[in-house]
Each structure stands twice: as structure tokens, then as C-alpha cells.
mmCIF file with all atom_site columns, C-alpha atoms in Angstrom:
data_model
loop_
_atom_site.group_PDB
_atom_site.id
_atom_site.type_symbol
_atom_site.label_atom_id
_atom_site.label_alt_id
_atom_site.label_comp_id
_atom_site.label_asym_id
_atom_site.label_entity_id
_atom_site.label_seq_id
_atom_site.pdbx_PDB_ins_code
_atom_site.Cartn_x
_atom_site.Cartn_y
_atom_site.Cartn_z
_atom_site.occupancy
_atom_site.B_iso_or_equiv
_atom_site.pdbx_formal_charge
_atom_site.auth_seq_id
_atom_site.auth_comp_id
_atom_site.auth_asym_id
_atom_site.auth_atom_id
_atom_site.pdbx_PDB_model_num
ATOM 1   C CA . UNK D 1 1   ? 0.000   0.000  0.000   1.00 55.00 ? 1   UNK D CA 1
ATOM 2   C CA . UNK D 1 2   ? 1.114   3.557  -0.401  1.00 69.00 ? 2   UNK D CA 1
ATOM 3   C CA . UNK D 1 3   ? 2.538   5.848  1.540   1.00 87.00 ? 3   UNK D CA 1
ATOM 4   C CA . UNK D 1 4   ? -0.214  8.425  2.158   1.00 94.00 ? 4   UNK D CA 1
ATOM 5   C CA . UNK D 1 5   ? 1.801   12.221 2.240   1.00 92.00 ? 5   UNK D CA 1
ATOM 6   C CA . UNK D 1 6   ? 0.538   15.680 4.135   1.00 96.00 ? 6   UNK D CA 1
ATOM 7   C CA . UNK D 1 7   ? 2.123   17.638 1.578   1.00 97.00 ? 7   UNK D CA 1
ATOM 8   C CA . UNK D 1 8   ? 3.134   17.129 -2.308  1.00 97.00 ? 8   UNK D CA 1
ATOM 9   C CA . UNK D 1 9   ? 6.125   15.695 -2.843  1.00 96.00 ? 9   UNK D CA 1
ATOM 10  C CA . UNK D 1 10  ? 9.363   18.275 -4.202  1.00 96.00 ? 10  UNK D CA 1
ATOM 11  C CA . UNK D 1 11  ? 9.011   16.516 -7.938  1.00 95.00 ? 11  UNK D CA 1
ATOM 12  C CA . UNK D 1 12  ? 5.401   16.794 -7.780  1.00 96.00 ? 12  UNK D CA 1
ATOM 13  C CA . UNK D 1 13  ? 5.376   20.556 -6.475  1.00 97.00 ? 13  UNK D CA 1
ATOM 14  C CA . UNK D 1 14  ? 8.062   21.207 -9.783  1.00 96.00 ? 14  UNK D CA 1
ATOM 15  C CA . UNK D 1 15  ? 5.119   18.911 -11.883 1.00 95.00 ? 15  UNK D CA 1
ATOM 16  C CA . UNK D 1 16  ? 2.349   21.280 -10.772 1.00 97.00 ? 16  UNK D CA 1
ATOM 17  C CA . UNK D 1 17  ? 3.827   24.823 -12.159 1.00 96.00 ? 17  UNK D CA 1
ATOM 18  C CA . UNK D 1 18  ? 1.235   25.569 -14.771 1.00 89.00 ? 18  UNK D CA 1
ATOM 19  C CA . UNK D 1 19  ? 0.119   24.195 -18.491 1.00 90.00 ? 19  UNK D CA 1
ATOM 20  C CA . UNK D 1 20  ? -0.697  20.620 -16.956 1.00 94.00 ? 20  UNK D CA 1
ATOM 21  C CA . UNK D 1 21  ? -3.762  18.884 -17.255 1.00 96.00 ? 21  UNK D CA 1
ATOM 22  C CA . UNK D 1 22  ? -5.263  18.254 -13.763 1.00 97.00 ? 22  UNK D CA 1
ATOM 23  C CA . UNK D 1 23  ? -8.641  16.339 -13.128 1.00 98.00 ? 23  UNK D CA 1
ATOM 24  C CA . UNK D 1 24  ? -10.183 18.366 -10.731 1.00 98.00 ? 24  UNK D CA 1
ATOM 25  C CA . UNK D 1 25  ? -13.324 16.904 -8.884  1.00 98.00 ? 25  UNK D CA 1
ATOM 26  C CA . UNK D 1 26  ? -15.967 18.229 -6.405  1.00 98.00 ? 26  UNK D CA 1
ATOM 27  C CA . UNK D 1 27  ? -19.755 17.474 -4.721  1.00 98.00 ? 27  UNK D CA 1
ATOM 28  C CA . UNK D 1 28  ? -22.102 18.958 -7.324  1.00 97.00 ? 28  UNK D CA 1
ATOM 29  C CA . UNK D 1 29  ? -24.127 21.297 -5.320  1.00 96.00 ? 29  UNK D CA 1
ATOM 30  C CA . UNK D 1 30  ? -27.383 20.245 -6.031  1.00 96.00 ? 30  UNK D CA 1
ATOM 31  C CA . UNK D 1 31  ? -27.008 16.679 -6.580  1.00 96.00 ? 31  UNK D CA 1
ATOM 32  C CA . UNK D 1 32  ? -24.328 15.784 -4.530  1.00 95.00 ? 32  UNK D CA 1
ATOM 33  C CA . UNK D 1 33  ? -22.713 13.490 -7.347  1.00 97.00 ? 33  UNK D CA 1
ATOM 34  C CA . UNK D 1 34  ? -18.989 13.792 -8.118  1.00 97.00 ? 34  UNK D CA 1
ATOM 35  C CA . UNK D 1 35  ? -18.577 16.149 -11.382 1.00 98.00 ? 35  UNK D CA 1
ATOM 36  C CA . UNK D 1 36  ? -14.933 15.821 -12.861 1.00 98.00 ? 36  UNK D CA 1
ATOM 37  C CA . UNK D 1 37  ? -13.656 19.270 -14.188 1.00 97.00 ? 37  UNK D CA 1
ATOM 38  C CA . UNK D 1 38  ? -10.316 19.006 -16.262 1.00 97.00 ? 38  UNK D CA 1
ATOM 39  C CA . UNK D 1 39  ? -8.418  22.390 -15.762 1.00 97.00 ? 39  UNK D CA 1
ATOM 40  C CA . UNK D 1 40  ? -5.124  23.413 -16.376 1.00 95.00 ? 40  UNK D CA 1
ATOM 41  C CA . UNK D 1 41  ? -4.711  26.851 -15.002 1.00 97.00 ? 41  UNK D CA 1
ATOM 42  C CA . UNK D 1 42  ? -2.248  25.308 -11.625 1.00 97.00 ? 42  UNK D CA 1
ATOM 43  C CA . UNK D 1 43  ? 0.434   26.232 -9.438  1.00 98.00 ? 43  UNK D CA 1
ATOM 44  C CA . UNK D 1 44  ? 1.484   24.069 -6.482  1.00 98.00 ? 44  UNK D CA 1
ATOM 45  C CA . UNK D 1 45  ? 3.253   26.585 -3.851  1.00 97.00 ? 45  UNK D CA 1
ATOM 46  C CA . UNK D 1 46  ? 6.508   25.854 -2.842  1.00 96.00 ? 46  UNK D CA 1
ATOM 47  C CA . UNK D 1 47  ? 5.872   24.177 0.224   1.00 96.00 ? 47  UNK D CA 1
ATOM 48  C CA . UNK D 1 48  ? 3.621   21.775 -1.236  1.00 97.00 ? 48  UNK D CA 1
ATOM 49  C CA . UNK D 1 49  ? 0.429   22.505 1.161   1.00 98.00 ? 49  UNK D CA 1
ATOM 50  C CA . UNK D 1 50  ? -1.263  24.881 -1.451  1.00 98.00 ? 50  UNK D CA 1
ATOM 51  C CA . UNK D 1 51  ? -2.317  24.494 -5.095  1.00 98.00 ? 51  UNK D CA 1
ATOM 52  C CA . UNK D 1 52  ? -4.155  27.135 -6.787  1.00 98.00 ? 52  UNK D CA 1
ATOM 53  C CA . UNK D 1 53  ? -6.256  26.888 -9.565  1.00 98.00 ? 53  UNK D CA 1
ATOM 54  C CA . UNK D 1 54  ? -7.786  29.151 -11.569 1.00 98.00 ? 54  UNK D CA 1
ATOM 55  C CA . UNK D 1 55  ? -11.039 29.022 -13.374 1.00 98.00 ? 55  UNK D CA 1
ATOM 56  C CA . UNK D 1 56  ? -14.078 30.996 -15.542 1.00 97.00 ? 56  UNK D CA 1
ATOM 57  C CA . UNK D 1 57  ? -15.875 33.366 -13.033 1.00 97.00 ? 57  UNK D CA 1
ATOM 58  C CA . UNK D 1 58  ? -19.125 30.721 -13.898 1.00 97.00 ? 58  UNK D CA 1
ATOM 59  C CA . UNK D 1 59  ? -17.779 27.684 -13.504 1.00 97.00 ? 59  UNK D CA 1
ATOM 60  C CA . UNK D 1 60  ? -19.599 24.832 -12.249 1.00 97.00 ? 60  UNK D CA 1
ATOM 61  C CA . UNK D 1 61  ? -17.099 23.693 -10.027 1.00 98.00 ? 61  UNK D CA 1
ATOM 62  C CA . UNK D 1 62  ? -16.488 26.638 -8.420  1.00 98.00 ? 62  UNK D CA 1
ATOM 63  C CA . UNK D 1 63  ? -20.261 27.135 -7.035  1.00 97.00 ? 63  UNK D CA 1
ATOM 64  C CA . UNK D 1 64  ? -19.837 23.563 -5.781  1.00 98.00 ? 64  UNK D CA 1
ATOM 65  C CA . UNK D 1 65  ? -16.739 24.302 -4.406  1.00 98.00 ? 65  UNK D CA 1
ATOM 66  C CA . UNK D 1 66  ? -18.832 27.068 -1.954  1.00 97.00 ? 66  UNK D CA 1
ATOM 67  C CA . UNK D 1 67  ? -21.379 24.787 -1.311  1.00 98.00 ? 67  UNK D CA 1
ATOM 68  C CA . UNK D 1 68  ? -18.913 21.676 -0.206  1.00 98.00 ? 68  UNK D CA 1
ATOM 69  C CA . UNK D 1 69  ? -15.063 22.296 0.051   1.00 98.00 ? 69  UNK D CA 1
ATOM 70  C CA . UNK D 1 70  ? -13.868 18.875 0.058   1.00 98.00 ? 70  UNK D CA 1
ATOM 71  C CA . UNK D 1 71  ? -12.262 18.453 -3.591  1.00 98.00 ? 71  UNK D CA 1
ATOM 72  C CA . UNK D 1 72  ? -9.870  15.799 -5.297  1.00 98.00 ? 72  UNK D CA 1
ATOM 73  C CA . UNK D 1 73  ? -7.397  16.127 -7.630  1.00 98.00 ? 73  UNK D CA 1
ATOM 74  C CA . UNK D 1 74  ? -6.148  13.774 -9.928  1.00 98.00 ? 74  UNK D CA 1
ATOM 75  C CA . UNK D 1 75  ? -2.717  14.493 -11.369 1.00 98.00 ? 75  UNK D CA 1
ATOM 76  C CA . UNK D 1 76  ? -0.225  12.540 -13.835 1.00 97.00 ? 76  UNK D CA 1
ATOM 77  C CA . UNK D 1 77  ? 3.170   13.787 -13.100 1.00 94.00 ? 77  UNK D CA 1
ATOM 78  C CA . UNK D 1 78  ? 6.429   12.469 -11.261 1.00 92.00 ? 78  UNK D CA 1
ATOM 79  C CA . UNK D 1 79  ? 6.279   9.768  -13.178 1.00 93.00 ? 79  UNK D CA 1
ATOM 80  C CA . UNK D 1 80  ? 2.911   8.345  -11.594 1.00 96.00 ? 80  UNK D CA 1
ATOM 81  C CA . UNK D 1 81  ? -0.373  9.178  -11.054 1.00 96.00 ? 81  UNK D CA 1
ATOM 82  C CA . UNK D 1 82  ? -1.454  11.012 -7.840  1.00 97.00 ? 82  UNK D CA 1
ATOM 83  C CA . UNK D 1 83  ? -4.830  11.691 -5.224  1.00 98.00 ? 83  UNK D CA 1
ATOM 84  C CA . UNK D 1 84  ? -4.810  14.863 -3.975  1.00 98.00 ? 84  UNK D CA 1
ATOM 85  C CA . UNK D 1 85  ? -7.254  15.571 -1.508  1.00 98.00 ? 85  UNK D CA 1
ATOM 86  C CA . UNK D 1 86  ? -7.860  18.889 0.274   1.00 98.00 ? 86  UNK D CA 1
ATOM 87  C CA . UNK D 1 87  ? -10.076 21.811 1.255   1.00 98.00 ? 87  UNK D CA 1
ATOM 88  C CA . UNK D 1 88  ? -10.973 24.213 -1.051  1.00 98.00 ? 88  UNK D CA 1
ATOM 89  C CA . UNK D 1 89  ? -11.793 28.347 -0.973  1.00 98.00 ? 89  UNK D CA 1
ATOM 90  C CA . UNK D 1 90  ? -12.911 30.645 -3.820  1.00 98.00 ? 90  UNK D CA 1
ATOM 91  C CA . UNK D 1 91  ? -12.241 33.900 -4.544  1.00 97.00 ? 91  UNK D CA 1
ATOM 92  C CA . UNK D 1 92  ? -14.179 36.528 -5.263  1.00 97.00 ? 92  UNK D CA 1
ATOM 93  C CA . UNK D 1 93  ? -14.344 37.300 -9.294  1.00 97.00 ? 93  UNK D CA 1
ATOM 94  C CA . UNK D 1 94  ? -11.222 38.973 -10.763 1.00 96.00 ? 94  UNK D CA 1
ATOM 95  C CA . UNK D 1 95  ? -11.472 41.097 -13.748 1.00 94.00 ? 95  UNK D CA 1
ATOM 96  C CA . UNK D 1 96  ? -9.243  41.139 -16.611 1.00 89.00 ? 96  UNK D CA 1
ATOM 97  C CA . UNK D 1 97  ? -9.161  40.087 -20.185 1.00 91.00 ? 97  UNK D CA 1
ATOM 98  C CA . UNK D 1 98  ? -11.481 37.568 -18.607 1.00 94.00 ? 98  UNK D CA 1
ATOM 99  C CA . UNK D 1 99  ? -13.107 37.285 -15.761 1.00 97.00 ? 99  UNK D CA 1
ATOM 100 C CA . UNK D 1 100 ? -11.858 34.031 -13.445 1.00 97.00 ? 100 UNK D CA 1
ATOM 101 C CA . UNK D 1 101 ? -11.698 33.158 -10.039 1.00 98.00 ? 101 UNK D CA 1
ATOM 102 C CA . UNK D 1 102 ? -9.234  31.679 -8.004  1.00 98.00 ? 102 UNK D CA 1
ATOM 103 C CA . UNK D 1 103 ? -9.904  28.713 -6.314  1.00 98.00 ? 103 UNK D CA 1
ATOM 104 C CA . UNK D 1 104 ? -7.063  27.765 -3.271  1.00 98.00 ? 104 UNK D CA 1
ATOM 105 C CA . UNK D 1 105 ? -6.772  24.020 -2.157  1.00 98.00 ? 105 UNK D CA 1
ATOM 106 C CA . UNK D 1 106 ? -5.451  23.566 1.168   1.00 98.00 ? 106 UNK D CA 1
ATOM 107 C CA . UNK D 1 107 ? -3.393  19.847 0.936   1.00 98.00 ? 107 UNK D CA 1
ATOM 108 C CA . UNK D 1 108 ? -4.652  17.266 3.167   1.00 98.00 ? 108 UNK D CA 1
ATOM 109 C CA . UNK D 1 109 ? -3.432  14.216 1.926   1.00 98.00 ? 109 UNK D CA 1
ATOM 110 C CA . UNK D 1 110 ? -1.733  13.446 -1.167  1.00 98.00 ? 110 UNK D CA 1
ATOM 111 C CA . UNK D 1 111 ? -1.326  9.208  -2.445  1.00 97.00 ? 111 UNK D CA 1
ATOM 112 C CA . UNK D 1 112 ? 0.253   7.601  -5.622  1.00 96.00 ? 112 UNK D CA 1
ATOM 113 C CA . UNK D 1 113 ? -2.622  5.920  -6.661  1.00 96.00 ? 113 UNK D CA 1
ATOM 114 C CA . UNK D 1 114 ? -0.644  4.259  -9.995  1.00 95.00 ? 114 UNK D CA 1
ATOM 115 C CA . UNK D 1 115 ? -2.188  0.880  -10.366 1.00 94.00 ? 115 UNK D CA 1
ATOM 116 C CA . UNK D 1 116 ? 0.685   -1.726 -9.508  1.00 93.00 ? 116 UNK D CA 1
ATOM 117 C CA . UNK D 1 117 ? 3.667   -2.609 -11.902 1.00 93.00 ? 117 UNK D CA 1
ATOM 118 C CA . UNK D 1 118 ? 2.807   0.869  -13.450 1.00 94.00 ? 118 UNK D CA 1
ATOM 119 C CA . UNK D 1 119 ? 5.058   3.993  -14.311 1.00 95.00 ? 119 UNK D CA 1
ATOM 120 C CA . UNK D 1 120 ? 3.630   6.974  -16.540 1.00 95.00 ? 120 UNK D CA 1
ATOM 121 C CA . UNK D 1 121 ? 6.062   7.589  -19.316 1.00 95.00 ? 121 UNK D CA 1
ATOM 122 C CA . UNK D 1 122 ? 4.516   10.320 -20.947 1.00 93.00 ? 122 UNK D CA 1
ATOM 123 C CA . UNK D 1 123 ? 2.421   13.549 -19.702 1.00 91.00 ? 123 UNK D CA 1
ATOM 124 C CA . UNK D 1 124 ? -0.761  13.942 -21.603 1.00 91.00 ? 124 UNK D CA 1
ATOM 125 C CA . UNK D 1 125 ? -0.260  16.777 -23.843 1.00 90.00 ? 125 UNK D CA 1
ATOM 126 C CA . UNK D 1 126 ? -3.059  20.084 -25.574 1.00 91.00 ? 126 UNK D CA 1
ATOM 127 C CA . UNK D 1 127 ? -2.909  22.886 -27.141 1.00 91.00 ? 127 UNK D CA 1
ATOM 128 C CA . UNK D 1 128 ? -5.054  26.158 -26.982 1.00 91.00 ? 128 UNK D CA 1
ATOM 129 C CA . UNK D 1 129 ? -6.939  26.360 -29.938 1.00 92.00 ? 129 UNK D CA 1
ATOM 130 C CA . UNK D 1 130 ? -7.817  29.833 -29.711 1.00 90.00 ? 130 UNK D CA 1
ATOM 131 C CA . UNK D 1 131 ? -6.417  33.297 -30.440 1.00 91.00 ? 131 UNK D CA 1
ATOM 132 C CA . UNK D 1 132 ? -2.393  32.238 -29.506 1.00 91.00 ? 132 UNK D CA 1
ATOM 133 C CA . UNK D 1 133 ? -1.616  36.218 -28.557 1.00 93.00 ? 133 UNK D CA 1
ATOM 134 C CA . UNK D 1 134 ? -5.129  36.011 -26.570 1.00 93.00 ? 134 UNK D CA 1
ATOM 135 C CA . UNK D 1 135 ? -3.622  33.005 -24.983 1.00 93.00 ? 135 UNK D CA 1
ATOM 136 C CA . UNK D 1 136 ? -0.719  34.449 -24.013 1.00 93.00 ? 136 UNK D CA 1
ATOM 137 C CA . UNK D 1 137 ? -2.001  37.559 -22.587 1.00 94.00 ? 137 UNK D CA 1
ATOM 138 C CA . UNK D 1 138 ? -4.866  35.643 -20.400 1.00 94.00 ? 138 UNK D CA 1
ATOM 139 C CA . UNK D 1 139 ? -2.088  33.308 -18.887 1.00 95.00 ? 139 UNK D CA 1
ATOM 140 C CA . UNK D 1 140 ? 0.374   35.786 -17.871 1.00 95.00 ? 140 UNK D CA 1
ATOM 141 C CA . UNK D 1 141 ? -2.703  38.199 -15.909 1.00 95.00 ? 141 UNK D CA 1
ATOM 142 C CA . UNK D 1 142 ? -3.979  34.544 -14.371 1.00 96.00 ? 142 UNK D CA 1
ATOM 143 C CA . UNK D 1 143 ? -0.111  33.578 -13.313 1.00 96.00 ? 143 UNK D CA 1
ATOM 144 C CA . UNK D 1 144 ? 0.204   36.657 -12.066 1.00 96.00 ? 144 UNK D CA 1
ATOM 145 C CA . UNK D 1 145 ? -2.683  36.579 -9.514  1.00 96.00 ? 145 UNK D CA 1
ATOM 146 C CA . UNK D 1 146 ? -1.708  32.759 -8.496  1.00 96.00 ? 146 UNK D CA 1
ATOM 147 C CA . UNK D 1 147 ? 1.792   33.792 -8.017  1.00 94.00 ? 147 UNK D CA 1
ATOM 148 C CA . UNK D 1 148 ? 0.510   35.813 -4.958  1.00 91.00 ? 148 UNK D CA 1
#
């Protein structure tokens, strides 16, 4: 069984700087089902007890996210693939080439959940399909709030 961690791991923390698909899951608010967001605004803090996300000023997840703060993430990095569980907070809206929201998840436990025998030897990969200096403009105003 695996060792079950209060914190992300250093190689995981490096994983979780931004542009990285992360399955993001919470309560939905009315029906209390789990509802699986994929989002790939992240940034693990340095001391591995924080990840912030960042997400449309509408989205589903972050309403459920007030209603129910317990959230999972599911991450492919490090070589594995890892359950984060933790506590979640949303901001209030923040205005800018589009509006977004931050949402902060407070690390409770974090578990390689890789099935046994298995190693990940490649990271899912995307591209935005959108404007590309649009792109770049959004994600340097969104870095720049999860930075702080």
C-alpha cells in the first residue's frame, strides 16, 4: 500500500507549475454526485500545502466548491499518477481580459494511486486552440494573480 503524504512531494510541487492537465473533482451542489472538471490553469506553492487553480468566473465547479469544500485532484506527473485531496476556498471574481476566479486548495493528503507494476512515461499533452496572442495575454494576468 502507499505511503499516504501531508504535503506534495518536491518533484510533484516542480510537476504542478502551470500548463498541466489536472482532473479536478468536487460534490455537485445540487445533486451531490462527483462532477470531474479538467483544468489546467495550476500552481502548487513551494511548500507543497497549497495548489491554486484558476477558473471561468461561472464555472460549475467553483459554485460547488462554496457549497462543499472537500475536492480531489487527480494528477499525472512524477512519473505516476497522484490523489490529492484537500479543502478548497474561492475567490471573489477577478477582472481582466477575462473574468476568473481563483480557487485555493489547502493539501490534506496526497497518495500515488498508480495501479501496480505501473510507471507513466509520458504527460498527456493540448494545445489552446484559440487566439495564440489572446492566450498568451490571459495566462500571464492569471499567473500573475496565483503567483501571490
Amino acid at each position: 500500500m502507499a505511503k499516504i503524504l501531508d504535503a506534495l512531494p518536491n518533484e510533484l510541487v516542480e510537476s504542478l507549475q502551470g500548463e498541466k492537465i489536472v482532473t479536478f473533482i468536487t460534490l455537485d451542489k445540487e445533486t451531490k454526485e462527483p462532477q470531474i472538471s479538467a483544468v489546467s490553469w495550476v500552481l502548487a506553492q513551494p511548500d507543497g500545502k497549497t495548489i491554486k487553480i484558476a477558473v471561468g468566473h461561472n464555472a460549475h465547479c467553483a459554485s460547488n466548491v462554496q457549497a462543499n469544500p472537500q475536492v480531489t485532484l487527480g494528477v499525472i506527473g512524477a512519473g505516476s499518477y497522484f490523489e490529492i485531496k484537500g479543502n478548497a476556498e474561492v475567490s471573489d471574481i477577478h477582472n481582466g481580459t477575462m473574468k476568473f476566479r481563483v480557487i485555493t486548495v489547502s493539501v490534506q493528503s496526497v497518495e500515488d494511486v498508480m495501479f501496480y507494476g505501473g510507471k507513466v512515461t509520458a504527460e498527456p499533452q493540448y494545445e489552446k486552440t484559440y487566439d495564440a496572442e489572446l492566450a498568451k495575454k490571459l495566462d500571464q494576468e492569471i499567473y500573475d494573480v496565483l503567483k501571490q
